[in-house]
Structures are given as structure tokens and as C-alpha cells.
Amino acid sequence: MTQHASDDPNRQRGGVFRRRTPFASTPGTGTTRRTRYVDDGHLVRAPRDTSVDDAQAFTDEDDRRTALLLYPSPTPEDVAELANTWHLHPLLVEDLLHAGQRPKLERYDDTLFLVVRSAWYVDATEDVDFAEFHILVRPRAVAVFCQDGRWIDGLDADDASGAADRGEQTLLDDEQLLHHGPEAIVYRLLDAIVDGYTPVLRGLDIDREQIERQVFGGDAAVTERIYRLSQEVIDLQQATSGLTEVLASLRDGFRRYDIPAPLQSYLQDVADHLSRAEVRVGDLRESLSQILTVNGTLVAQRQNEDMKKISGWAAILFAPTLIGAIYGMNFDNMPELHWAFGYPLAVGGMVAFALVLYIVFKRQKWM
């Protein structure tokens, strides 16, 4: 039976994939895979050059064992090796080979497939970046594919001095939780992703406040910034709403797959944090929509004021232009054409008309 999620937080527990050096295993040639073993909730050293077959043999020996396979930079060869050992469905293999998917949950026989997206805020460019993770969950085994080559916090997932050394502290440090099997590792990963949305929302809130000041300050460049920030918020909303449906699907399977009560409570806590984040994202999007409306109104008002000034100056210049046009026709039989006071009177009339109109428009606040 296949379950589908949609196409598409308030505490921190440290960086994701932080590991303790004694338990690290060296990946085999041609792969970036890192293998971690859990035996009855306790971490054990994975042998050097551990393969997927070796990991499965380890878990097959005891139902209380779990293997975690991390793929910082997955390759087609990695997918092929895992598919061969785990006998993955062809459609699932195709999904693993293609990134750029929205959050979803699907089940292929005894394998649960999740697509989730983490987010982090880039202050220098005022952008929100995302990383896509494909997660496979089987009895006694979990595989995590970092499709963008980055961990949850945006660091290079294959950097041995950075994110690659940040695994076990977040995912594998709670031995009491790890007693409940591979689902515990998945829930910790989802929790870390949801926690990562909080600083993103904080950065977006700061941008929104700055935009509000720009709008009321009359900055002409603020419209483009509003549109850009709105796009970032929409992308984040797609990630959070999709993950909400993924969590809902996981909770629907609690009874069917006999998920332990502690894990149910843990996932409910994650869902509560995600719900708060999703509400904040919705409020932020609505706020930006209102700001855009206000900005359009203010721009229209400024344009109206400009049109008033233009119309006022056009009216002021009209009277002198009219007098000049009449006396510039040079007809022989025009009255006052040869009058000695005609020129100063015409000029005076031009100035008087212009001055009167200027005073009138000034009182009407058109000037």
C-alpha cells in the first residue's frame, strides 16, 4: 500500500549530523557513504570500509540492531548498490536518482520513502536556501541521501572538517530514544529540520521590518525587495506545508505499524513546533501582501501629488502663453498694437495671472 503526502519550533538541539570520532567508519572507495551502527540503543564502531551488505548482515544478526547509512554526496553507484541490497522498487530508485522533488511520503512494501527540505537564512543576500533530503526507512535500517550535497544548516555535507563531523550528536545521542529503532533516527532528523525553520523566520521578520520602514520612507526600490522576499516566503511555505502533510501521514500510521508511545509523543512535539512555524509563515506572507498593497497606495498618492504639481504649473504657464500667442499673430488691425503701454501691460498681465494662480494652487496644496 502506498501513502502519499502533498507535493510539496522553538528549541535548538545543535547541528545535524554531528558525530563522535570513535564511531566513525571510513567509506569505501568511490563512495561518500558513512555508516553508523546502533546495538540496542548503544553506538558501536562500524568496521572500516563497511559496505551496504555488511550493514545489512549486522542488523540481520539481532532485531535490536540498527544501521544508519549517510550519503553526503550520493552517486548513481551508491543508489545502485543500495537498490541491489535492499531490493528497492524501480520507481523508488528513479526518485532517488532525481532531486528537485517536493516533500512527500510514500511506502513501497517494507520501505518508507520520505522527501523533506531543510532551510537556512543567508543574511548577506537576504535569501532562503534549501537542501533536499531523501530518507529510506526499513526495519532496522535508515538511509539518508543529501541530494544537494549539504547538511541541514547549509554546510558542505562532504566537508570532513565541517558538517560531516556533526551527525551523531543530533541524531544518535539519545540512547533511550534509539532503543525504539530506526524511526527514532528519522524523527530526530525531522525535528532538526523543523528547528532550523526558526532562525529562517527570524531573518525574514527582520527583512519585513526593514521593508516597512522603506515603504513609509518613500524608497522607490522597495517594490522589488517586497517581491523577492515574498518569493522566499512562498518557497518556505511550500516546504513547511509539505512537511506538515508528511508528519500527518506518519501519525496516521502509528497504530498500523505499532509505533512505540515515546516516539508518538516525540513526533507530536515535532508536529506542534512545525504548526507554529507554519502559522508564522502564513502570517508573514499575509503581512507582505498587505505591505505591497500599502506600497501601491502610497505610490499612487505620490503620483497624484506629482500630477497636481504638473497640472498647477501647466495652468500657471497657460495664461502668459495665451497672451503671448494673441499678440504674437502680428495682424495690422489689432487694437493696442501700436500702443506705447501695450508691451509692459501685456508682460504685467502675464506675471499677474501667473502669480494669482500660484497663490491659489499653493493654498490648495497643489504646489
C-alpha positions as YAML, in Angstrom:
chain: A
units: angstrom
residues:
- id: 1
  name: MET
  ca: [0.00, 0.00, 0.00]
- id: 2
  name: THR
  ca: [1.33, 3.43, -0.91]
- id: 3
  name: GLN
  ca: [0.85, 6.54, 1.21]
- id: 4
  name: HIS
  ca: [1.25, 9.95, -0.36]
- id: 5
  name: ALA
  ca: [1.88, 13.35, 1.15]
- id: 6
  name: SER
  ca: [1.39, 16.69, -0.58]
- id: 7
  name: ASP
  ca: [3.58, 17.67, -3.48]
- id: 8
  name: ASP
  ca: [5.27, 19.86, -1.86]
- id: 9
  name: PRO
  ca: [9.77, 25.40, 16.75]
- id: 10
  name: ASN
  ca: [11.13, 26.84, 19.22]
- id: 11
  name: ARG
  ca: [14.12, 24.93, 20.50]
- id: 12
  name: GLN
  ca: [17.52, 24.07, 19.07]
- id: 13
  name: ARG
  ca: [19.34, 20.81, 19.61]
- id: 14
  name: GLY
  ca: [22.58, 21.60, 17.86]
- id: 15
  name: GLY
  ca: [23.80, 20.97, 14.36]
- id: 16
  name: VAL
  ca: [22.69, 17.98, 12.39]
- id: 17
  name: PHE
  ca: [24.97, 15.01, 11.70]
- id: 18
  name: ARG
  ca: [27.43, 15.84, 14.44]
- id: 19
  name: ARG
  ca: [29.25, 12.61, 15.22]
- id: 20
  name: ARG
  ca: [31.68, 11.30, 17.76]
- id: 21
  name: THR
  ca: [35.00, 10.41, 16.16]
- id: 22
  name: PRO
  ca: [35.41, 6.96, 17.81]
- id: 23
  name: PHE
  ca: [32.38, 5.64, 15.97]
- id: 24
  name: ALA
  ca: [33.30, 6.92, 12.50]
- id: 25
  name: SER
  ca: [33.83, 4.43, 9.73]
- id: 26
  name: THR
  ca: [35.86, 5.15, 6.65]
- id: 27
  name: PRO
  ca: [33.77, 4.92, 3.48]
- id: 28
  name: GLY
  ca: [34.82, 2.58, 0.75]
- id: 29
  name: THR
  ca: [36.49, 3.74, -2.41]
- id: 30
  name: GLY
  ca: [34.19, 5.63, -4.76]
- id: 31
  name: THR
  ca: [31.54, 6.46, -2.20]
- id: 32
  name: THR
  ca: [30.99, 9.16, 0.41]
- id: 33
  name: ARG
  ca: [28.77, 6.88, 2.48]
- id: 34
  name: ARG
  ca: [29.24, 6.94, 6.24]
- id: 35
  name: THR
  ca: [27.91, 4.03, 8.24]
- id: 36
  name: ARG
  ca: [26.83, 4.14, 11.88]
- id: 37
  name: TYR
  ca: [25.77, 1.10, 13.94]
- id: 38
  name: VAL
  ca: [23.35, 1.09, 16.87]
- id: 39
  name: ASP
  ca: [23.11, -2.02, 19.02]
- id: 40
  name: ASP
  ca: [20.20, -1.97, 21.48]
- id: 41
  name: GLY
  ca: [20.37, 1.81, 21.66]
- id: 42
  name: HIS
  ca: [24.16, 1.95, 22.02]
- id: 43
  name: LEU
  ca: [26.55, 3.17, 19.34]
- id: 44
  name: VAL
  ca: [29.20, 0.66, 18.26]
- id: 45
  name: ARG
  ca: [32.18, 1.02, 16.00]
- id: 46
  name: ALA
  ca: [31.45, 0.25, 12.35]
- id: 47
  name: PRO
  ca: [34.26, -1.71, 10.69]
- id: 48
  name: ARG
  ca: [36.49, 0.09, 8.24]
- id: 49
  name: ASP
  ca: [35.25, 0.07, 4.61]
- id: 50
  name: THR
  ca: [31.79, -1.09, 5.66]
- id: 51
  name: SER
  ca: [29.55, -1.90, 2.69]
- id: 52
  name: VAL
  ca: [25.76, -1.93, 2.48]
- id: 53
  name: ASP
  ca: [25.85, -5.73, 2.56]
- id: 54
  name: ASP
  ca: [27.94, -5.61, 5.71]
- id: 55
  name: ALA
  ca: [25.46, -3.21, 7.34]
- id: 56
  name: GLN
  ca: [22.56, -5.50, 6.49]
- id: 57
  name: ALA
  ca: [24.41, -8.52, 7.83]
- id: 58
  name: PHE
  ca: [24.98, -6.61, 11.08]
- id: 59
  name: THR
  ca: [21.28, -5.84, 11.52]
- id: 60
  name: ASP
  ca: [20.14, -9.32, 10.46]
- id: 61
  name: GLU
  ca: [22.02, -10.85, 13.41]
- id: 62
  name: ASP
  ca: [19.84, -9.13, 16.02]
- id: 63
  name: ASP
  ca: [16.43, -7.42, 15.88]
- id: 64
  name: ARG
  ca: [17.68, -4.80, 18.33]
- id: 65
  name: ARG
  ca: [20.32, -3.52, 15.91]
- id: 66
  name: THR
  ca: [20.01, -0.56, 13.56]
- id: 67
  name: ALA
  ca: [22.26, 0.69, 10.77]
- id: 68
  name: LEU
  ca: [22.38, 4.32, 9.65]
- id: 69
  name: LEU
  ca: [23.75, 4.99, 6.16]
- id: 70
  name: LEU
  ca: [24.59, 8.63, 5.43]
- id: 71
  name: TYR
  ca: [25.23, 9.73, 1.85]
- id: 72
  name: PRO
  ca: [26.67, 13.30, 1.88]
- id: 73
  name: SER
  ca: [27.15, 13.30, -1.91]
- id: 74
  name: PRO
  ca: [25.20, 10.37, -3.34]
- id: 75
  name: THR
  ca: [26.14, 8.97, -6.72]
- id: 76
  name: PRO
  ca: [24.25, 6.66, -9.10]
- id: 77
  name: GLU
  ca: [26.61, 3.91, -7.97]
- id: 78
  name: ASP
  ca: [25.56, 4.46, -4.35]
- id: 79
  name: VAL
  ca: [21.89, 4.21, -5.33]
- id: 80
  name: ALA
  ca: [22.53, 1.10, -7.41]
- id: 81
  name: GLU
  ca: [24.38, -0.61, -4.55]
- id: 82
  name: LEU
  ca: [21.63, 0.17, -2.06]
- id: 83
  name: ALA
  ca: [18.88, -0.83, -4.51]
- id: 84
  name: ASN
  ca: [20.58, -4.17, -5.15]
- id: 85
  name: THR
  ca: [20.99, -5.00, -1.46]
- id: 86
  name: TRP
  ca: [17.62, -3.71, -0.28]
- id: 87
  name: HIS
  ca: [15.72, -4.83, -3.43]
- id: 88
  name: LEU
  ca: [14.20, -1.39, -3.92]
- id: 89
  name: HIS
  ca: [11.22, -0.78, -6.18]
- id: 90
  name: PRO
  ca: [12.20, 0.65, -9.62]
- id: 91
  name: LEU
  ca: [10.05, 3.73, -9.09]
- id: 92
  name: LEU
  ca: [11.77, 4.35, -5.77]
- id: 93
  name: VAL
  ca: [15.16, 4.03, -7.41]
- id: 94
  name: GLU
  ca: [14.10, 6.56, -10.03]
- id: 95
  name: ASP
  ca: [13.08, 9.01, -7.29]
- id: 96
  name: LEU
  ca: [16.44, 8.60, -5.57]
- id: 97
  name: LEU
  ca: [18.24, 9.46, -8.79]
- id: 98
  name: HIS
  ca: [16.30, 12.68, -9.34]
- id: 99
  name: ALA
  ca: [16.37, 15.59, -6.90]
- id: 100
  name: GLY
  ca: [14.13, 18.66, -7.04]
- id: 101
  name: GLN
  ca: [11.07, 16.97, -5.52]
- id: 102
  name: ARG
  ca: [8.61, 18.45, -3.08]
- id: 103
  name: PRO
  ca: [8.11, 16.99, 0.41]
- id: 104
  name: LYS
  ca: [6.21, 13.71, 0.29]
- id: 105
  name: LEU
  ca: [5.84, 10.32, 1.91]
- id: 106
  name: GLU
  ca: [5.45, 7.01, 0.08]
- id: 107
  name: ARG
  ca: [5.59, 3.38, 1.10]
- id: 108
  name: TYR
  ca: [6.95, 0.61, -1.08]
- id: 109
  name: ASP
  ca: [6.34, -2.74, 0.65]
- id: 110
  name: ASP
  ca: [8.54, -2.63, 3.78]
- id: 111
  name: THR
  ca: [10.40, 0.54, 2.75]
- id: 112
  name: LEU
  ca: [9.21, 4.00, 3.74]
- id: 113
  name: PHE
  ca: [10.38, 6.83, 1.48]
- id: 114
  name: LEU
  ca: [10.38, 10.46, 2.62]
- id: 115
  name: VAL
  ca: [11.39, 13.65, 0.85]
- id: 116
  name: VAL
  ca: [11.95, 16.64, 3.13]
- id: 117
  name: ARG
  ca: [13.61, 20.02, 2.75]
- id: 118
  name: SER
  ca: [15.62, 21.96, 5.28]
- id: 119
  name: ALA
  ca: [16.07, 25.73, 5.12]
- id: 120
  name: TRP
  ca: [18.55, 28.30, 6.33]
- id: 121
  name: TYR
  ca: [18.75, 32.07, 6.02]
- id: 122
  name: VAL
  ca: [21.63, 33.73, 4.14]
- id: 123
  name: ASP
  ca: [21.95, 37.19, 5.65]
- id: 124
  name: ALA
  ca: [24.43, 38.53, 3.07]
- id: 125
  name: THR
  ca: [21.99, 38.09, 0.18]
- id: 126
  name: GLU
  ca: [18.74, 38.12, 2.20]
- id: 127
  name: ASP
  ca: [17.84, 34.77, 0.67]
- id: 128
  name: VAL
  ca: [16.48, 31.48, 1.98]
- id: 129
  name: ASP
  ca: [18.35, 28.43, 0.72]
- id: 130
  name: PHE
  ca: [17.05, 24.88, 0.83]
- id: 131
  name: ALA
  ca: [18.56, 21.41, 0.95]
- id: 132
  name: GLU
  ca: [16.67, 18.32, -0.13]
- id: 133
  name: PHE
  ca: [16.92, 15.02, 1.74]
- id: 134
  name: HIS
  ca: [15.70, 11.62, 0.62]
- id: 135
  name: ILE
  ca: [15.18, 9.22, 3.52]
- id: 136
  name: LEU
  ca: [14.64, 5.48, 3.30]
- id: 137
  name: VAL
  ca: [13.39, 3.63, 6.36]
- id: 138
  name: ARG
  ca: [13.35, -0.15, 6.64]
- id: 139
  name: PRO
  ca: [13.14, -2.49, 9.62]
- id: 140
  name: ARG
  ca: [16.44, -1.96, 11.44]
- id: 141
  name: ALA
  ca: [17.95, 0.40, 8.84]
- id: 142
  name: VAL
  ca: [17.86, 4.02, 7.73]
- id: 143
  name: ALA
  ca: [19.48, 5.64, 4.69]
- id: 144
  name: VAL
  ca: [19.76, 9.42, 4.30]
- id: 145
  name: PHE
  ca: [20.64, 10.95, 0.92]
- id: 146
  name: CYS
  ca: [21.74, 14.59, 0.85]
- id: 147
  name: GLN
  ca: [20.63, 15.40, -2.67]
- id: 148
  name: ASP
  ca: [22.14, 18.90, -2.66]
- id: 149
  name: GLY
  ca: [25.42, 17.87, -1.06]
- id: 150
  name: ARG
  ca: [24.65, 19.98, 2.02]
- id: 151
  name: TRP
  ca: [23.53, 19.32, 5.55]
- id: 152
  name: ILE
  ca: [20.56, 20.92, 7.21]
- id: 153
  name: ASP
  ca: [22.47, 24.06, 8.15]
- id: 154
  name: GLY
  ca: [23.78, 24.58, 4.62]
- id: 155
  name: LEU
  ca: [27.36, 23.47, 5.17]
- id: 156
  name: ASP
  ca: [29.08, 21.21, 2.68]
- id: 157
  name: ALA
  ca: [27.96, 17.74, 3.66]
- id: 158
  name: ASP
  ca: [31.18, 16.13, 2.44]
- id: 159
  name: ASP
  ca: [33.48, 18.53, 4.29]
- id: 160
  name: ALA
  ca: [35.32, 16.39, 6.82]
- id: 161
  name: SER
  ca: [36.17, 19.45, 8.91]
- id: 162
  name: GLY
  ca: [32.63, 20.80, 8.93]
- id: 163
  name: ALA
  ca: [29.19, 19.32, 8.57]
- id: 164
  name: ALA
  ca: [30.42, 15.78, 8.09]
- id: 165
  name: ASP
  ca: [31.56, 15.78, 11.72]
- id: 166
  name: ARG
  ca: [28.17, 16.89, 13.01]
- id: 167
  name: GLY
  ca: [25.95, 13.82, 12.87]
- id: 168
  name: GLU
  ca: [25.72, 11.67, 15.92]
- id: 169
  name: GLN
  ca: [25.36, 14.47, 18.44]
- id: 170
  name: THR
  ca: [21.95, 15.29, 17.00]
- id: 171
  name: LEU
  ca: [20.69, 12.00, 15.60]
- id: 172
  name: LEU
  ca: [22.33, 9.36, 17.73]
- id: 173
  name: ASP
  ca: [22.99, 10.82, 21.17]
- id: 174
  name: ASP
  ca: [19.71, 9.84, 22.82]
- id: 175
  name: GLU
  ca: [20.21, 6.17, 23.66]
- id: 176
  name: GLN
  ca: [16.83, 5.91, 25.36]
- id: 177
  name: LEU
  ca: [15.12, 7.04, 22.17]
- id: 178
  name: LEU
  ca: [17.32, 4.86, 19.95]
- id: 179
  name: HIS
  ca: [16.00, 1.76, 21.73]
- id: 180
  name: HIS
  ca: [12.85, 2.22, 19.66]
- id: 181
  name: GLY
  ca: [14.52, 1.53, 16.34]
- id: 182
  name: PRO
  ca: [15.17, 3.36, 13.06]
- id: 183
  name: GLU
  ca: [12.06, 5.54, 13.38]
- id: 184
  name: ALA
  ca: [13.77, 7.35, 16.25]
- id: 185
  name: ILE
  ca: [16.60, 8.45, 13.95]
- id: 186
  name: VAL
  ca: [14.12, 9.69, 11.35]
- id: 187
  name: TYR
  ca: [12.14, 11.63, 13.95]
- id: 188
  name: ARG
  ca: [15.31, 13.28, 15.24]
- id: 189
  name: LEU
  ca: [16.17, 14.31, 11.71]
- id: 190
  name: LEU
  ca: [12.71, 15.78, 11.15]
- id: 191
  name: ASP
  ca: [12.96, 17.58, 14.49]
- id: 192
  name: ALA
  ca: [16.28, 19.16, 13.49]
- id: 193
  name: ILE
  ca: [14.81, 20.30, 10.18]
- id: 194
  name: VAL
  ca: [11.81, 21.89, 11.89]
- id: 195
  name: ASP
  ca: [14.06, 23.61, 14.44]
- id: 196
  name: GLY
  ca: [16.03, 25.05, 11.54]
- id: 197
  name: TYR
  ca: [12.97, 26.94, 10.32]
- id: 198
  name: THR
  ca: [13.01, 29.21, 13.41]
- id: 199
  name: PRO
  ca: [16.15, 31.25, 12.54]
- id: 200
  name: VAL
  ca: [14.90, 31.48, 8.96]
- id: 201
  name: LEU
  ca: [11.65, 33.06, 10.12]
- id: 202
  name: ARG
  ca: [13.60, 35.37, 12.40]
- id: 203
  name: GLY
  ca: [15.67, 36.61, 9.47]
- id: 204
  name: LEU
  ca: [12.58, 37.08, 7.30]
- id: 205
  name: ASP
  ca: [10.88, 39.04, 10.09]
- id: 206
  name: ILE
  ca: [13.83, 41.42, 10.23]
- id: 207
  name: ASP
  ca: [13.64, 41.90, 6.46]
- id: 208
  name: ARG
  ca: [9.92, 42.61, 6.72]
- id: 209
  name: GLU
  ca: [10.50, 45.29, 9.36]
- id: 210
  name: GLN
  ca: [13.16, 46.92, 7.19]
- id: 211
  name: ILE
  ca: [10.81, 46.85, 4.22]
- id: 212
  name: GLU
  ca: [8.09, 48.58, 6.22]
- id: 213
  name: ARG
  ca: [10.48, 51.44, 7.00]
- id: 214
  name: GLN
  ca: [11.44, 51.64, 3.32]
- id: 215
  name: VAL
  ca: [7.80, 51.77, 2.25]
- id: 216
  name: PHE
  ca: [6.91, 54.67, 4.51]
- id: 217
  name: GLY
  ca: [10.23, 56.32, 3.72]
- id: 218
  name: GLY
  ca: [9.31, 56.52, 0.04]
- id: 219
  name: ASP
  ca: [12.13, 54.28, -1.23]
- id: 220
  name: ALA
  ca: [11.36, 53.57, -4.89]
- id: 221
  name: ALA
  ca: [13.40, 50.33, -4.86]
- id: 222
  name: VAL
  ca: [11.32, 48.69, -2.15]
- id: 223
  name: THR
  ca: [8.82, 47.08, -4.54]
- id: 224
  name: GLU
  ca: [11.41, 44.72, -5.98]
- id: 225
  name: ARG
  ca: [12.54, 43.80, -2.48]
- id: 226
  name: ILE
  ca: [8.96, 43.01, -1.48]
- id: 227
  name: TYR
  ca: [8.53, 40.69, -4.46]
- id: 228
  name: ARG
  ca: [11.83, 38.93, -3.76]
- id: 229
  name: LEU
  ca: [11.02, 38.42, -0.10]
- id: 230
  name: SER
  ca: [7.52, 37.19, -1.00]
- id: 231
  name: GLN
  ca: [9.06, 34.54, -3.23]
- id: 232
  name: GLU
  ca: [11.31, 33.38, -0.40]
- id: 233
  name: VAL
  ca: [8.30, 33.14, 1.91]
- id: 234
  name: ILE
  ca: [6.33, 31.17, -0.69]
- id: 235
  name: ASP
  ca: [9.19, 28.68, -1.07]
- id: 236
  name: LEU
  ca: [9.39, 28.29, 2.70]
- id: 237
  name: GLN
  ca: [5.63, 27.84, 2.90]
- id: 238
  name: GLN
  ca: [5.80, 25.03, 0.35]
- id: 239
  name: ALA
  ca: [8.48, 23.31, 2.44]
- id: 240
  name: THR
  ca: [6.58, 23.65, 5.72]
- id: 241
  name: SER
  ca: [3.16, 22.74, 4.34]
- id: 242
  name: GLY
  ca: [4.59, 19.69, 2.58]
- id: 243
  name: LEU
  ca: [6.35, 18.57, 5.74]
- id: 244
  name: THR
  ca: [3.12, 19.05, 7.69]
- id: 245
  name: GLU
  ca: [1.42, 16.51, 5.46]
- id: 246
  name: VAL
  ca: [4.38, 14.16, 5.79]
- id: 247
  name: LEU
  ca: [4.11, 14.29, 9.57]
- id: 248
  name: ALA
  ca: [0.35, 13.78, 9.35]
- id: 249
  name: SER
  ca: [0.90, 10.66, 7.25]
- id: 250
  name: LEU
  ca: [3.43, 9.36, 9.77]
- id: 251
  name: ARG
  ca: [0.97, 9.87, 12.61]
- id: 252
  name: ASP
  ca: [-1.74, 8.07, 10.65]
- id: 253
  name: GLY
  ca: [0.49, 5.01, 10.62]
- id: 254
  name: PHE
  ca: [1.08, 4.90, 14.37]
- id: 255
  name: ARG
  ca: [-1.40, 2.11, 15.07]
- id: 256
  name: ARG
  ca: [-0.93, 0.28, 11.78]
- id: 257
  name: TYR
  ca: [2.83, -0.08, 12.26]
- id: 258
  name: ASP
  ca: [2.82, -0.30, 16.08]
- id: 259
  name: ILE
  ca: [4.95, 2.79, 16.73]
- id: 260
  name: PRO
  ca: [6.02, 2.98, 20.42]
- id: 261
  name: ALA
  ca: [4.29, 5.59, 22.57]
- id: 262
  name: PRO
  ca: [7.51, 7.58, 23.30]
- id: 263
  name: LEU
  ca: [8.09, 8.01, 19.56]
- id: 264
  name: GLN
  ca: [4.48, 9.07, 19.07]
- id: 265
  name: SER
  ca: [4.90, 11.75, 21.73]
- id: 266
  name: TYR
  ca: [8.17, 12.87, 20.18]
- id: 267
  name: LEU
  ca: [6.70, 13.19, 16.72]
- id: 268
  name: GLN
  ca: [3.68, 15.05, 18.11]
- id: 269
  name: ASP
  ca: [6.08, 17.54, 19.68]
- id: 270
  name: VAL
  ca: [7.78, 17.98, 16.31]
- id: 271
  name: ALA
  ca: [4.39, 18.49, 14.67]
- id: 272
  name: ASP
  ca: [3.48, 21.15, 17.24]
- id: 273
  name: HIS
  ca: [6.66, 23.08, 16.51]
- id: 274
  name: LEU
  ca: [6.06, 22.77, 12.79]
- id: 275
  name: SER
  ca: [2.50, 24.00, 13.21]
- id: 276
  name: ARG
  ca: [3.74, 27.15, 14.94]
- id: 277
  name: ALA
  ca: [6.31, 27.69, 12.21]
- id: 278
  name: GLU
  ca: [3.67, 27.24, 9.52]
- id: 279
  name: VAL
  ca: [1.42, 29.80, 11.21]
- id: 280
  name: ARG
  ca: [4.30, 32.29, 11.30]
- id: 281
  name: VAL
  ca: [4.99, 31.67, 7.62]
- id: 282
  name: GLY
  ca: [1.34, 32.29, 6.78]
- id: 283
  name: ASP
  ca: [1.27, 35.48, 8.84]
- id: 284
  name: LEU
  ca: [4.46, 36.65, 7.18]
- id: 285
  name: ARG
  ca: [3.05, 36.07, 3.70]
- id: 286
  name: GLU
  ca: [-0.16, 37.90, 4.57]
- id: 287
  name: SER
  ca: [1.85, 40.76, 6.07]
- id: 288
  name: LEU
  ca: [3.92, 41.10, 2.91]
- id: 289
  name: SER
  ca: [0.74, 41.14, 0.83]
- id: 290
  name: GLN
  ca: [-0.60, 43.98, 2.95]
- id: 291
  name: ILE
  ca: [2.70, 45.84, 2.72]
- id: 292
  name: LEU
  ca: [2.60, 45.52, -1.06]
- id: 293
  name: THR
  ca: [-0.94, 46.92, -1.10]
- id: 294
  name: VAL
  ca: [0.07, 49.83, 1.14]
- id: 295
  name: ASN
  ca: [3.11, 50.50, -1.02]
- id: 296
  name: GLY
  ca: [0.92, 50.60, -4.13]
- id: 297
  name: THR
  ca: [-1.42, 53.06, -2.40]
- id: 298
  name: LEU
  ca: [1.47, 55.29, -1.34]
- id: 299
  name: VAL
  ca: [2.95, 55.21, -4.82]
- id: 300
  name: ALA
  ca: [-0.42, 56.21, -6.27]
- id: 301
  name: GLN
  ca: [-0.68, 59.04, -3.77]
- id: 302
  name: ARG
  ca: [2.79, 60.31, -4.65]
- id: 303
  name: GLN
  ca: [1.95, 60.11, -8.32]
- id: 304
  name: ASN
  ca: [-1.26, 62.05, -7.66]
- id: 305
  name: GLU
  ca: [0.71, 64.75, -5.86]
- id: 306
  name: ASP
  ca: [3.10, 64.93, -8.79]
- id: 307
  name: MET
  ca: [0.20, 65.24, -11.21]
- id: 308
  name: LYS
  ca: [-1.22, 68.10, -9.13]
- id: 309
  name: LYS
  ca: [2.08, 69.97, -9.34]
- id: 310
  name: ILE
  ca: [2.36, 69.35, -13.06]
- id: 311
  name: SER
  ca: [-1.22, 70.49, -13.64]
- id: 312
  name: GLY
  ca: [-0.67, 73.59, -11.50]
- id: 313
  name: TRP
  ca: [2.44, 74.66, -13.37]
- id: 314
  name: ALA
  ca: [0.69, 73.96, -16.67]
- id: 315
  name: ALA
  ca: [-2.17, 76.27, -15.64]
- id: 316
  name: ILE
  ca: [0.30, 78.97, -14.47]
- id: 317
  name: LEU
  ca: [2.09, 78.89, -17.78]
- id: 318
  name: PHE
  ca: [-1.15, 78.83, -19.77]
- id: 319
  name: ALA
  ca: [-2.17, 82.48, -19.12]
- id: 320
  name: PRO
  ca: [1.14, 84.03, -20.25]
- id: 321
  name: THR
  ca: [1.21, 81.68, -23.21]
- id: 322
  name: LEU
  ca: [-2.33, 82.75, -24.20]
- id: 323
  name: ILE
  ca: [-1.49, 86.46, -24.06]
- id: 324
  name: GLY
  ca: [1.77, 85.91, -25.91]
- id: 325
  name: ALA
  ca: [0.01, 83.85, -28.56]
- id: 326
  name: ILE
  ca: [-2.65, 86.52, -29.21]
- id: 327
  name: TYR
  ca: [-0.21, 89.40, -29.53]
- id: 328
  name: GLY
  ca: [2.21, 87.29, -31.48]
- id: 329
  name: MET
  ca: [-0.11, 86.97, -34.51]
- id: 330
  name: ASN
  ca: [1.06, 90.36, -35.98]
- id: 331
  name: PHE
  ca: [-2.23, 91.43, -37.56]
- id: 332
  name: ASP
  ca: [-2.25, 95.05, -38.84]
- id: 333
  name: ASN
  ca: [-5.68, 95.90, -37.48]
- id: 334
  name: MET
  ca: [-5.21, 94.56, -33.92]
- id: 335
  name: PRO
  ca: [-6.18, 97.09, -31.16]
- id: 336
  name: GLU
  ca: [-3.40, 98.39, -28.94]
- id: 337
  name: LEU
  ca: [-0.86, 97.03, -31.40]
- id: 338
  name: HIS
  ca: [0.91, 100.37, -31.67]
- id: 339
  name: TRP
  ca: [0.05, 101.50, -28.16]
- id: 340
  name: ALA
  ca: [3.09, 102.63, -26.14]
- id: 341
  name: PHE
  ca: [1.95, 100.84, -22.98]
- id: 342
  name: GLY
  ca: [0.96, 97.59, -24.77]
- id: 343
  name: TYR
  ca: [4.17, 95.71, -24.14]
- id: 344
  name: PRO
  ca: [4.57, 96.49, -20.39]
- id: 345
  name: LEU
  ca: [0.84, 95.90, -19.86]
- id: 346
  name: ALA
  ca: [0.99, 92.51, -21.58]
- id: 347
  name: VAL
  ca: [4.05, 91.45, -19.59]
- id: 348
  name: GLY
  ca: [2.46, 92.70, -16.36]
- id: 349
  name: GLY
  ca: [-0.72, 90.79, -17.15]
- id: 350
  name: MET
  ca: [1.30, 87.60, -17.69]
- id: 351
  name: VAL
  ca: [3.08, 88.00, -14.37]
- id: 352
  name: ALA
  ca: [-0.14, 88.89, -12.53]
- id: 353
  name: PHE
  ca: [-2.07, 85.92, -13.89]
- id: 354
  name: ALA
  ca: [0.80, 83.56, -13.04]
- id: 355
  name: LEU
  ca: [1.16, 84.98, -9.54]
- id: 356
  name: VAL
  ca: [-2.56, 84.74, -8.77]
- id: 357
  name: LEU
  ca: [-2.72, 81.12, -9.97]
- id: 358
  name: TYR
  ca: [0.38, 80.22, -7.97]
- id: 359
  name: ILE
  ca: [-1.15, 81.65, -4.76]
- id: 360
  name: VAL
  ca: [-4.42, 79.81, -5.38]
- id: 361
  name: PHE
  ca: [-2.70, 76.46, -6.01]
- id: 362
  name: LYS
  ca: [-0.41, 76.97, -3.04]
- id: 363
  name: ARG
  ca: [-3.38, 77.43, -0.73]
- id: 364
  name: GLN
  ca: [-4.95, 74.31, -2.18]
- id: 365
  name: LYS
  ca: [-1.67, 72.46, -1.50]
- id: 366
  name: TRP
  ca: [-1.15, 71.68, -5.13]
- id: 367
  name: MET
  ca: [2.26, 73.30, -5.15]
...
